[in-house]
Amino acid sequence: MKRNILITGGAGFIGSHVVRLFVNKYPDYRIVNLDKLTYAGNLANLKDIEEKPNYTFVRADIADLEEMRRVIREYEIDGIIHLAAESHVDRSIKDPFTFARTNVMGTLALLQAAKEYWESLPEKYDGKMFYHISTDEVYGALELTHTEGTPAPFTTKASAGEHMAFGTEFFLETTKYNPHSPYSASKASSDHFVRSYHDTYGMPVIVTNCSNNYGPYQFPEKLIPLFINNIRHGKPLPVYGKGENVRDWLFVEDHARAIDLIFHEGKVADTYNIGGFNEWKNIDLIKVIIKTVDRMLGNPEGHSDHLITYVTDRLGHDMRYAIDSRKLQAELGWEPSLQFEEGIEKTVRWYLDNQEWMDNITSGDYERYYDDMYKNR
Ligand code: NAD
Ligand code: DAU
């Protein structure tokens, strides 16, 4: 079946993997990637698919309601996968207003533009879908009851044996929202707006809440790419607080596969948690990264250990995130395809093999290039 799908934030980290998957897997779909190209957007993430006939790029701001109306109408959009957002917690602590503007007002503008267009059609909401990508951070923070990982109270195929957990609680789809950072508060607010458009106007929506993603093309302000790059340059690795915080890591292509599955087969108005069953204490993860980078660079073991530098903690730093994604597994049959050891090998290898991509970002060249390119449009 032919479809016209709008993917927002497709020049960012996760969005670029979703765009690539859809463009390659569905030649009959027209994929419109709409992105403002903020500091986090980089069209170099999509070099391999940008010439494909079913791919179109539109530079626009999701908070611009008129522009959202125009794009949705012009491309006769019937499905939206909404990833565009300000995504970095540290930036939200310094500048919460930008997060409210993009994540809350931007999502609202997109919802409103879709509503107006879809309600103007004879078939109305039939065959339409507004799929909103959210985060596990909206649920707040879990307690760290075990300082060493212990077997979780459930095992899954995904965890290939034992799922080591740092606490007894997990985020479920029914867990009450309790966001702490301006970032997670803005995402929580946008989730509520999305659900309100279903409950009030009958718009077909789905919300998914995912854990920490890792993999190629992640902006090097986030822990894993930042640390890989710093190790390469012999620069300090700033570990917040004691490095005891726990995150649940999922390989980004597994998230993209889940999005594909849920977009096509998910239940309207439902919520699915997506997670890796893969909890790591930051400091343990950092040691794995150091070891892997040193090995790949041919350095002796322990060569870069001295780069670990404990720094002042992030304000309001959430202690532990851990997703229970058994609902998605049971209802739609999704599970992560990669073991973490394999995923981290692939990831470190990718950053070391793509130093030009990284250097373009750290030098700021990527932003100047696109600013020049779009200046007169
Ligand atoms: P990212 O920061 O790498 O990319 C965000 C993209 O959105 C960029 O291309 C940016 O240019 C674009 N954008 C920002 N503001 C915009 C605006 N006003 N209009 C149009 N485009 C705009 O983010 P990411 O890590 O890829 O995250 C994508 C989505 O997934 C976000 O909604 C985030 O909340 C969610 N999420 C991320 C993670 C994670 O671990 N990275 C986990 C769960 C959920
Ligand atoms: O859980 C999903 C979320 O994961 C997404 O919604 C966010 O968009 C995404 O940025 C990510 O948030 P985190 O804050 O968990 O990711 P970050 O990579 O910034 O940090 C991971 C952990 O590492 C966190 O406990 C803070 C710590 N950290 C981070 C940086 C950048 C450090 O100790 N030092 C650092 O320099």
PDB file of C-alpha atoms in Angstrom, residues 44-45 51 75 265 303-304 373:
ATOM      1  CA  ALA A  44      25.404  13.757   6.991  1.00  0.00           C
ATOM      2  CA  ASN A  45      23.585  11.113   9.080  1.00  0.00           C
ATOM      3  CA  GLU A  51      19.176  10.345  -3.281  1.00  0.00           C
ATOM      4  CA  TYR A  75       2.451  15.920   1.018  1.00  0.00           C
ATOM      5  CA  GLU A 265       0.776  -3.188  14.229  1.00  0.00           C
ATOM      6  CA  HIS A 303      46.134   2.923  29.191  1.00  0.00           C
ATOM      7  CA  SER A 304      43.212   5.404  29.421  1.00  0.00           C
ATOM      8  CA  MET A 373      23.065  25.853   2.130  1.00  0.00           C
TER       9      MET A 373
END
